[in-house]
Amino acid sequence: MTFESLGLAPALLRALAENNYTTPTPIQIQAIPLALAGHDLLGGAQTGTGKTAAFALPLLQRLVEGNKPATGPRKPRALILVPTRELAVQVADSVRSYGKHMRLNVTTIFGGAGMGPQVDNLRRGVDILVATPGRLIDHMERGTAKLDAVEILILDEADRMLDMGFLPAMKRILGRVPAQRQTLLFSATFESQIKQLALEFMR
Ligand code: AMP
């Protein structure tokens, strides 16, 4: 199995080769074709399985394929929700690395850091926003993060977000992104709360 046979675009294949990725992992083989086809998806995968690329590669490709003419500062077209600041930084680095031959802008927002620089970054225009739920709510309330242009939503490590008490924040965020969107949920476990979330908010 190769990345090419999964249907990925040349710009992504180039970046993968530069990262010395030769063979897709099992979660990548299973998730990438379905996500590229626009399906919602529940992915069971732990850290270390290559789950980040499993959602980041199709996300990048779908954003580039569905490219819209820019009118004013860009609002996020993809939102990646993660439980922690560390994961936000790591996921954003991966997305930038896989998307280095594409002209897409990636920004992180998370708690425990100043609002000012995050507000400036949002104001400058963002294609892909990587955020922790609590801080994203702060930005939504201040009107500095607008979610009405989100086409793709990723919930990464959904079980950890629930363990950390983010369910109310996640539900508020899910209620503010357009209903017409693609949703990918990744989790190491699928307890009943996750299943309920999926039933309520995914197709
Ligand atoms: P993740 O599970 O997304 O945290 O990824 C674990 C590690 O595996 C990261 O350091 C990735 O850069 C790396 N990785 C992901 N997919 C591949 C692949 N297909 N080939 C080689 N390394 C990979």
mmCIF file of C-alpha atoms and ligand atoms in Angstrom:
data_model
loop_
_atom_site.group_PDB
_atom_site.id
_atom_site.type_symbol
_atom_site.label_atom_id
_atom_site.label_comp_id
_atom_site.label_asym_id
_atom_site.label_seq_id
_atom_site.Cartn_x
_atom_site.Cartn_y
_atom_site.Cartn_z
ATOM 1 C CA MET A 1 0.000 0.000 0.000
ATOM 2 C CA THR A 2 1.291 3.489 -0.912
ATOM 3 C CA PHE A 3 0.156 7.034 -0.142
ATOM 4 C CA GLU A 4 -0.339 7.529 -3.880
ATOM 5 C CA SER A 5 -2.831 4.659 -4.063
ATOM 6 C CA LEU A 6 -4.873 6.306 -1.290
ATOM 7 C CA GLY A 7 -5.639 9.149 -3.702
ATOM 8 C CA LEU A 8 -3.502 11.923 -2.212
ATOM 9 C CA ALA A 9 -2.505 14.959 -4.280
ATOM 10 C CA PRO A 10 1.060 15.491 -5.576
ATOM 11 C CA ALA A 11 1.731 18.420 -3.186
ATOM 12 C CA LEU A 12 1.024 16.116 -0.225
ATOM 13 C CA LEU A 13 2.993 13.191 -1.665
ATOM 14 C CA ARG A 14 5.976 15.499 -2.013
ATOM 15 C CA ALA A 15 5.743 16.615 1.618
ATOM 16 C CA LEU A 16 5.391 13.008 2.799
ATOM 17 C CA ALA A 17 8.468 11.962 0.833
ATOM 18 C CA GLU A 18 10.392 14.864 2.380
ATOM 19 C CA ASN A 19 9.298 13.597 5.819
ATOM 20 C CA ASN A 20 10.569 10.118 4.837
ATOM 21 C CA TYR A 21 7.126 8.554 5.168
ATOM 22 C CA THR A 22 7.106 5.621 2.760
ATOM 23 C CA THR A 23 4.201 3.432 3.892
ATOM 24 C CA PRO A 24 0.825 4.481 5.296
ATOM 25 C CA THR A 25 -0.119 3.075 8.716
ATOM 26 C CA PRO A 26 -3.325 1.001 9.211
ATOM 27 C CA ILE A 27 -5.403 3.957 10.481
ATOM 28 C CA GLN A 28 -4.178 6.024 7.507
ATOM 29 C CA ILE A 29 -5.075 3.245 5.035
ATOM 30 C CA GLN A 30 -8.566 3.005 6.486
ATOM 31 C CA ALA A 31 -9.343 6.678 7.138
ATOM 32 C CA ILE A 32 -7.813 8.610 4.232
ATOM 33 C CA PRO A 33 -9.969 7.320 1.316
ATOM 34 C CA LEU A 34 -13.205 7.690 3.328
ATOM 35 C CA ALA A 35 -12.307 11.180 4.520
ATOM 36 C CA LEU A 36 -11.268 12.249 1.013
ATOM 37 C CA ALA A 37 -14.680 11.084 -0.212
ATOM 38 C CA GLY A 38 -16.303 13.476 2.262
ATOM 39 C CA HIS A 39 -17.655 10.986 4.776
ATOM 40 C CA ASP A 40 -17.997 11.592 8.490
ATOM 41 C CA LEU A 41 -15.784 9.163 10.348
ATOM 42 C CA LEU A 42 -15.124 7.688 13.776
ATOM 43 C CA GLY A 43 -11.495 6.640 14.091
ATOM 44 C CA GLY A 44 -10.284 4.379 16.872
ATOM 45 C CA ALA A 45 -6.607 5.179 17.304
ATOM 46 C CA GLN A 46 -4.112 5.925 20.033
ATOM 47 C CA THR A 47 -1.135 8.252 19.937
ATOM 48 C CA GLY A 48 1.713 6.783 17.904
ATOM 49 C CA THR A 49 -0.520 5.159 15.286
ATOM 50 C CA GLY A 50 -0.224 7.989 12.773
ATOM 51 C CA LYS A 51 -3.728 9.304 13.493
ATOM 52 C CA THR A 52 -2.692 12.935 12.991
ATOM 53 C CA ALA A 53 -1.771 12.353 9.356
ATOM 54 C CA ALA A 54 -4.910 10.208 8.979
ATOM 55 C CA PHE A 55 -7.050 13.320 9.441
ATOM 56 C CA ALA A 56 -4.602 16.088 8.434
ATOM 57 C CA LEU A 57 -3.849 14.793 4.921
ATOM 58 C CA PRO A 58 -7.482 14.522 3.724
ATOM 59 C CA LEU A 59 -8.300 17.801 5.483
ATOM 60 C CA LEU A 60 -5.560 19.648 3.567
ATOM 61 C CA GLN A 61 -6.550 18.067 0.272
ATOM 62 C CA ARG A 62 -10.243 18.870 0.677
ATOM 63 C CA LEU A 63 -9.516 22.489 1.569
ATOM 64 C CA VAL A 64 -7.330 22.939 -1.495
ATOM 65 C CA GLU A 65 -9.808 21.186 -3.803
ATOM 66 C CA GLY A 66 -12.725 23.219 -2.546
ATOM 67 C CA ASN A 67 -10.729 26.440 -2.772
ATOM 68 C CA LYS A 68 -12.878 29.537 -2.598
ATOM 69 C CA PRO A 69 -11.905 32.962 -3.881
ATOM 70 C CA ALA A 70 -10.611 35.004 -0.946
ATOM 71 C CA THR A 71 -12.778 37.942 0.057
ATOM 72 C CA GLY A 72 -11.344 39.850 2.985
ATOM 73 C CA PRO A 73 -9.581 38.181 5.904
ATOM 74 C CA ARG A 74 -10.096 34.445 5.807
ATOM 75 C CA LYS A 75 -12.240 32.755 8.423
ATOM 76 C CA PRO A 76 -11.313 29.199 9.513
ATOM 77 C CA ARG A 77 -12.520 26.550 7.058
ATOM 78 C CA ALA A 78 -11.224 23.735 9.245
ATOM 79 C CA LEU A 79 -11.334 23.447 13.033
ATOM 80 C CA ILE A 80 -9.291 20.867 14.930
ATOM 81 C CA LEU A 81 -10.304 20.522 18.596
ATOM 82 C CA VAL A 82 -7.701 18.965 20.895
ATOM 83 C CA PRO A 83 -7.551 18.464 24.687
ATOM 84 C CA THR A 84 -4.241 20.163 25.532
ATOM 85 C CA ARG A 85 -1.898 22.952 24.609
ATOM 86 C CA GLU A 86 0.896 20.435 23.930
ATOM 87 C CA LEU A 87 -1.247 18.502 21.491
ATOM 88 C CA ALA A 88 -2.373 21.746 19.808
ATOM 89 C CA VAL A 89 1.245 22.718 19.123
ATOM 90 C CA GLN A 90 2.132 19.210 17.936
ATOM 91 C CA VAL A 91 -0.891 18.883 15.629
ATOM 92 C CA ALA A 92 -0.331 22.366 14.156
ATOM 93 C CA ASP A 93 3.320 21.491 13.451
ATOM 94 C CA SER A 94 2.257 18.292 11.684
ATOM 95 C CA VAL A 95 -0.402 20.085 9.615
ATOM 96 C CA ARG A 96 2.120 22.756 8.581
ATOM 97 C CA SER A 97 4.660 20.117 7.652
ATOM 98 C CA TYR A 98 2.233 18.041 5.527
ATOM 99 C CA GLY A 99 0.812 21.226 3.982
ATOM 100 C CA LYS A 100 4.103 22.963 3.300
ATOM 101 C CA HIS A 101 3.534 22.955 -0.475
ATOM 102 C CA MET A 102 0.030 24.378 -0.105
ATOM 103 C CA ARG A 103 -0.858 27.961 0.661
ATOM 104 C CA LEU A 104 -2.905 27.400 3.781
ATOM 105 C CA ASN A 105 -2.497 29.220 7.066
ATOM 106 C CA VAL A 106 -2.537 27.329 10.381
ATOM 107 C CA THR A 107 -3.062 28.993 13.787
ATOM 108 C CA THR A 108 -3.289 27.630 17.342
ATOM 109 C CA ILE A 109 -5.313 28.950 20.259
ATOM 110 C CA PHE A 110 -5.073 27.478 23.756
ATOM 111 C CA GLY A 111 -5.407 28.478 27.383
ATOM 112 C CA GLY A 112 -2.578 29.551 29.655
ATOM 113 C CA ALA A 113 -1.243 31.968 27.037
ATOM 114 C CA GLY A 114 -2.056 35.614 26.313
ATOM 115 C CA MET A 115 -5.165 36.412 24.269
ATOM 116 C CA GLY A 116 -3.485 39.287 22.380
ATOM 117 C CA PRO A 117 -1.226 37.377 19.981
ATOM 118 C CA GLN A 118 -4.014 34.841 19.351
ATOM 119 C CA VAL A 119 -6.451 37.658 18.504
ATOM 120 C CA ASP A 120 -3.872 39.186 16.133
ATOM 121 C CA ASN A 121 -3.381 35.857 14.363
ATOM 122 C CA LEU A 122 -7.129 35.332 13.995
ATOM 123 C CA ARG A 123 -7.551 38.852 12.640
ATOM 124 C CA ARG A 124 -4.854 38.287 10.017
ATOM 125 C CA GLY A 125 -6.824 35.382 8.547
ATOM 126 C CA VAL A 126 -6.764 31.655 9.190
ATOM 127 C CA ASP A 127 -7.593 28.593 7.099
ATOM 128 C CA ILE A 128 -7.023 25.917 9.729
ATOM 129 C CA LEU A 129 -7.588 26.585 13.423
ATOM 130 C CA VAL A 130 -6.211 24.187 16.068
ATOM 131 C CA ALA A 131 -7.800 24.929 19.440
ATOM 132 C CA THR A 132 -8.501 23.698 22.943
ATOM 133 C CA PRO A 133 -12.233 23.933 23.774
ATOM 134 C CA GLY A 134 -12.120 26.345 26.748
ATOM 135 C CA ARG A 135 -10.032 29.021 25.055
ATOM 136 C CA LEU A 136 -12.007 28.707 21.839
ATOM 137 C CA ILE A 137 -15.196 29.518 23.806
ATOM 138 C CA ASP A 138 -13.451 32.651 25.149
ATOM 139 C CA HIS A 139 -12.662 33.762 21.595
ATOM 140 C CA MET A 140 -16.185 32.960 20.392
ATOM 141 C CA GLU A 141 -17.664 35.089 23.191
ATOM 142 C CA ARG A 142 -15.399 38.002 22.330
ATOM 143 C CA GLY A 143 -16.236 37.602 18.655
ATOM 144 C CA THR A 144 -12.588 37.062 17.730
ATOM 145 C CA ALA A 145 -13.113 33.493 16.457
ATOM 146 C CA LYS A 146 -15.861 33.048 13.870
ATOM 147 C CA LEU A 147 -16.900 29.488 13.097
ATOM 148 C CA ASP A 148 -19.543 30.111 10.425
ATOM 149 C CA ALA A 149 -17.182 29.174 7.572
ATOM 150 C CA VAL A 150 -16.063 25.832 9.032
ATOM 151 C CA GLU A 151 -16.359 23.035 6.468
ATOM 152 C CA ILE A 152 -14.378 20.343 8.283
ATOM 153 C CA LEU A 153 -14.353 19.673 12.028
ATOM 154 C CA ILE A 154 -11.901 17.300 13.697
ATOM 155 C CA LEU A 155 -12.290 16.090 17.283
ATOM 156 C CA ASP A 156 -8.874 14.698 18.213
ATOM 157 C CA GLU A 157 -8.486 12.567 21.355
ATOM 158 C CA ALA A 158 -12.206 13.009 22.036
ATOM 159 C CA ASP A 159 -12.084 10.664 25.043
ATOM 160 C CA ARG A 160 -9.411 12.806 26.680
ATOM 161 C CA MET A 161 -11.456 15.965 26.066
ATOM 162 C CA LEU A 162 -14.386 14.309 27.860
ATOM 163 C CA ASP A 163 -12.117 13.165 30.728
ATOM 164 C CA MET A 164 -10.986 16.763 31.120
ATOM 165 C CA GLY A 165 -14.574 17.995 31.489
ATOM 166 C CA PHE A 166 -14.824 19.662 28.078
ATOM 167 C CA LEU A 167 -18.185 18.103 27.113
ATOM 168 C CA PRO A 168 -20.236 21.307 27.696
ATOM 169 C CA ALA A 169 -17.691 23.379 25.769
ATOM 170 C CA MET A 170 -17.571 20.822 22.957
ATOM 171 C CA LYS A 171 -21.366 20.844 22.672
ATOM 172 C CA ARG A 172 -21.444 24.629 22.489
ATOM 173 C CA ILE A 173 -18.805 24.622 19.777
ATOM 174 C CA LEU A 174 -20.592 21.856 17.857
ATOM 175 C CA GLY A 175 -23.736 23.969 18.011
ATOM 176 C CA ARG A 176 -21.954 26.925 16.405
ATOM 177 C CA VAL A 177 -20.296 25.296 13.400
ATOM 178 C CA PRO A 178 -22.422 24.965 10.241
ATOM 179 C CA ALA A 179 -24.587 21.834 10.137
ATOM 180 C CA GLN A 180 -23.397 21.287 6.570
ATOM 181 C CA ARG A 181 -19.858 20.106 7.291
ATOM 182 C CA GLN A 182 -17.649 17.042 7.511
ATOM 183 C CA THR A 183 -16.846 15.726 10.996
ATOM 184 C CA LEU A 184 -14.038 13.319 11.902
ATOM 185 C CA LEU A 185 -13.799 12.065 15.474
ATOM 186 C CA PHE A 186 -10.706 10.279 16.772
ATOM 187 C CA SER A 187 -10.611 8.526 20.114
ATOM 188 C CA ALA A 188 -8.722 5.697 21.779
ATOM 189 C CA THR A 189 -11.916 4.465 23.460
ATOM 190 C CA PHE A 190 -15.615 4.579 22.557
ATOM 191 C CA GLU A 191 -17.542 4.825 25.801
ATOM 192 C CA SER A 192 -21.233 5.748 25.743
ATOM 193 C CA GLN A 193 -20.667 9.522 25.966
ATOM 194 C CA ILE A 194 -18.597 9.437 22.781
ATOM 195 C CA LYS A 195 -21.235 7.390 21.001
ATOM 196 C CA GLN A 196 -23.917 9.865 22.108
ATOM 197 C CA LEU A 197 -21.839 12.772 20.861
ATOM 198 C CA ALA A 198 -21.397 11.035 17.512
ATOM 199 C CA LEU A 199 -25.110 10.226 17.230
ATOM 200 C CA GLU A 200 -26.075 13.804 18.004
ATOM 201 C CA PHE A 201 -23.497 15.669 15.960
ATOM 202 C CA MET A 202 -22.317 13.423 13.135
ATOM 203 C CA ARG A 203 -23.758 11.928 10.004
HETATM 204 P P1 AMP B 1 0.664 10.284 15.724
HETATM 205 O O1 AMP B 1 0.051 8.965 16.077
HETATM 206 O O2 AMP B 1 -0.171 11.042 14.753
HETATM 207 O O3 AMP B 1 1.017 11.084 16.940
HETATM 208 O O4 AMP B 1 2.041 9.987 14.958
HETATM 209 C C1 AMP B 1 3.112 9.289 15.564
HETATM 210 C C2 AMP B 1 4.430 9.531 14.838
HETATM 211 O O5 AMP B 1 4.507 8.758 13.646
HETATM 212 C C3 AMP B 1 4.691 10.956 14.435
HETATM 213 O O6 AMP B 1 6.010 11.283 14.783
HETATM 214 C C4 AMP B 1 4.531 10.964 12.923
HETATM 215 O O7 AMP B 1 5.379 11.920 12.343
HETATM 216 C C5 AMP B 1 4.919 9.557 12.535
HETATM 217 N N1 AMP B 1 4.227 9.030 11.358
HETATM 218 C C6 AMP B 1 2.897 9.125 11.094
HETATM 219 N N2 AMP B 1 2.582 8.464 9.963
HETATM 220 C C7 AMP B 1 3.725 7.929 9.497
HETATM 221 C C8 AMP B 1 4.056 7.111 8.356
HETATM 222 N N3 AMP B 1 3.121 6.709 7.497
HETATM 223 N N4 AMP B 1 5.354 6.750 8.187
HETATM 224 C C9 AMP B 1 6.274 7.124 9.080
HETATM 225 N N5 AMP B 1 6.047 7.885 10.171
HETATM 226 C C10 AMP B 1 4.782 8.278 10.386
#
